[in-house]
Amino acid sequence: MSTDMAADQRKKPGVVIKDGWTGYSLELFNYPEHYKGDLECVYIPHGVIMNRIECLARDILEDIGHHDMMVLCVLKGGYKFCSDLVESIKAQSRSTNSRLTTRVEFIRFKSYLNDQSTEDLHIIGPDDLSMLKGKNVLIVEAIVDTGKTMRALLQHVETFQPKMVKVAGLLVKRVPHGAAELPDYVGFVIPNRFVVGYALDYNEYFRDLNHICVISETGKQKYKV
Amino acid sequence: MAAFLEISDDSKGHELSLFCVPKHYEDDLDSVIIPNGLIKDRTERLARDIVRDMGGHHIVALCVLKGGYKFFADLMDFIKTLNQHSDKSVPLTVDFIRLKSYCNDQSTNCVKVIGGDELSALAGKNVLIVEDIVETGKTMETLLKLLHECHPKMVKVVSLLVKRTPRSSGYRPDYTGFEVPDKFLVGYALDYNEYFRDLSHICILSDRAREKYKV
């Protein structure tokens, strides 16, 4: 992934959430009424996500902000993270008088059924990614689990000969056969729990929840496919 | 008792490098204990709870300067948003008072109320006192005694933080954002001799910095 020495040294693991973390009680936060009973706890509040993103944007700008950036957003889960990350990058870049331009492209994967990662990996999106050639590419993913998606995408992107490719992952899961290599920019490292919210779904539900939460058993049954 | 978010005594907070902190404070802080975003999310919920309980009648929000101003502004914004989007809304007026009781980091026993409109205007109103932090509770108890003489309809206190300290008189506000350990905290308008008000996260002040910014 990254061959840049300085950036490697600084490759921080992100905010580490320990295995025993029980999250925050729902009664301490605001969330949509229609999900009452479907959630167990607030795992990562929206505000903390935003603060962490501000920091990732700062790090990204420092590393690759001197050339035009092509952002590749992995839909659908990545859309909120990508949108907020790019906004923060643009805002911080504005205040430093830089001439950075960012362009965003979208790509889709189908790889989850209910809450289990499946074997199938279909890449849907622009067939012609030739605009990546010679550019600094930032792949933006909401969650890195087994790392399969990330590897497949990297292989796919490399065929278009970009100048440099970096990966930003909001969440990285600690799983038994997890991704051997961490993304270059990591928001939070979390235990192996199924989380929803902030555009992460359970069969398309919960994308409209702004905190990252743990789904309850009731919720799992209610929205099961 | 009202719900609150507990920050435990052994909580080490987050490493400074994982959040955006002004460069001029990088050596003065040990860690980020409550990120700004978490403060905002908790405040949003407090606003909802407050409007649910006090929304039936004209609310006078009384801001305790200076520490309370940031929390006050954010809380008012959320209350105003709720007012805008609901079928029934409630008039909200504001006032500011100062309580002088701090020097360095030792809470002195002297409490004086400065500023504010005629406190008699509070008669018959729902008064919401907005404070940044409750430690011994003595400041709040003094203020409440004073306000009751103005015959408000209802008086409630919301404090962003309540410290777990043996010096506490046992007083608890009606609404609490976070319960925090007895460490020296700065940021989000909590100052140390006027410094750190420009820090958006709540952080633990390093021992070295306590000396550095001492009066």
Coordinates of C-alpha atoms in Angstrom, one line a residue, chain B residues 128-209:
Chain B
L128 CA -32.8 27.2 33.9
I129 CA -29.3 27.8 35.4
V130 CA -26.6 26.7 33.0
E131 CA -23.2 25.9 34.6
D132 CA -20.1 24.3 33.2
I133 CA -18.9 22.4 36.3
V134 CA -20.2 21.5 39.8
E135 CA -17.5 20.6 42.2
T136 CA -18.2 21.3 45.9
G137 CA -21.8 22.3 45.0
K138 CA -21.6 25.3 47.3
T139 CA -21.6 27.8 44.5
M140 CA -24.9 26.4 43.2
E141 CA -26.5 26.1 46.6
T142 CA -25.7 29.8 47.3
L143 CA -27.1 30.8 43.9
L144 CA -30.3 28.8 44.3
K145 CA -31.0 30.4 47.7
L146 CA -30.7 33.8 46.1
L147 CA -32.9 32.9 43.2
H148 CA -35.7 31.5 45.3
E149 CA -36.2 34.9 46.9
C150 CA -37.3 36.1 43.4
H151 CA -40.2 33.7 43.4
P152 CA -39.7 31.9 40.0
K153 CA -42.2 29.3 39.0
M154 CA -39.6 26.6 38.7
V155 CA -35.8 26.5 38.9
K156 CA -33.7 23.8 37.4
V157 CA -29.9 23.5 37.0
V158 CA -28.1 21.9 34.1
S159 CA -24.4 21.3 34.5
L160 CA -22.2 19.9 31.7
L161 CA -19.9 18.3 34.3
V162 CA -20.1 17.1 37.9
K163 CA -16.9 16.2 39.6
R164 CA -16.6 13.1 41.8
T165 CA -14.8 14.7 44.8
P166 CA -14.8 14.2 48.6
R167 CA -15.3 18.0 48.8
S168 CA -18.7 17.7 47.4
S169 CA -21.6 18.9 49.5
G170 CA -23.8 16.2 48.0
Y171 CA -25.6 18.6 45.7
R172 CA -26.6 17.2 42.3
P173 CA -28.0 19.3 39.4
D174 CA -31.3 18.4 37.7
Y175 CA -29.5 17.6 34.5
T176 CA -25.9 16.4 34.2
G177 CA -23.9 15.8 31.0
F178 CA -20.9 13.9 32.4
E179 CA -19.7 12.8 35.8
V180 CA -15.9 13.2 35.8
P181 CA -12.9 12.2 38.0
D182 CA -11.3 14.7 40.4
K183 CA -8.5 15.6 37.9
F184 CA -7.7 19.1 36.7
L185 CA -9.7 19.5 33.4
V186 CA -9.4 22.3 30.8
G187 CA -10.9 23.0 27.4
Y188 CA -14.4 23.7 26.0
A189 CA -14.4 27.0 28.0
L190 CA -13.0 25.4 31.2
D191 CA -10.0 27.5 31.9
Y192 CA -6.8 27.5 34.0
N193 CA -6.1 31.1 34.8
E194 CA -7.8 32.3 31.6
Y195 CA -5.8 29.8 29.4
F196 CA -7.3 26.9 27.4
R197 CA -10.7 28.5 26.7
D198 CA -9.7 28.2 23.0
L199 CA -9.4 24.4 23.2
S200 CA -12.5 22.6 21.9
H201 CA -12.0 19.2 23.6
I202 CA -12.0 18.7 27.4
C203 CA -8.5 17.5 28.3
I204 CA -6.4 16.6 31.4
L205 CA -3.9 19.4 32.2
S206 CA -0.3 18.2 32.7
D207 CA 1.4 18.9 36.0
R208 CA 4.1 20.8 34.2
A209 CA 1.5 23.1 32.6

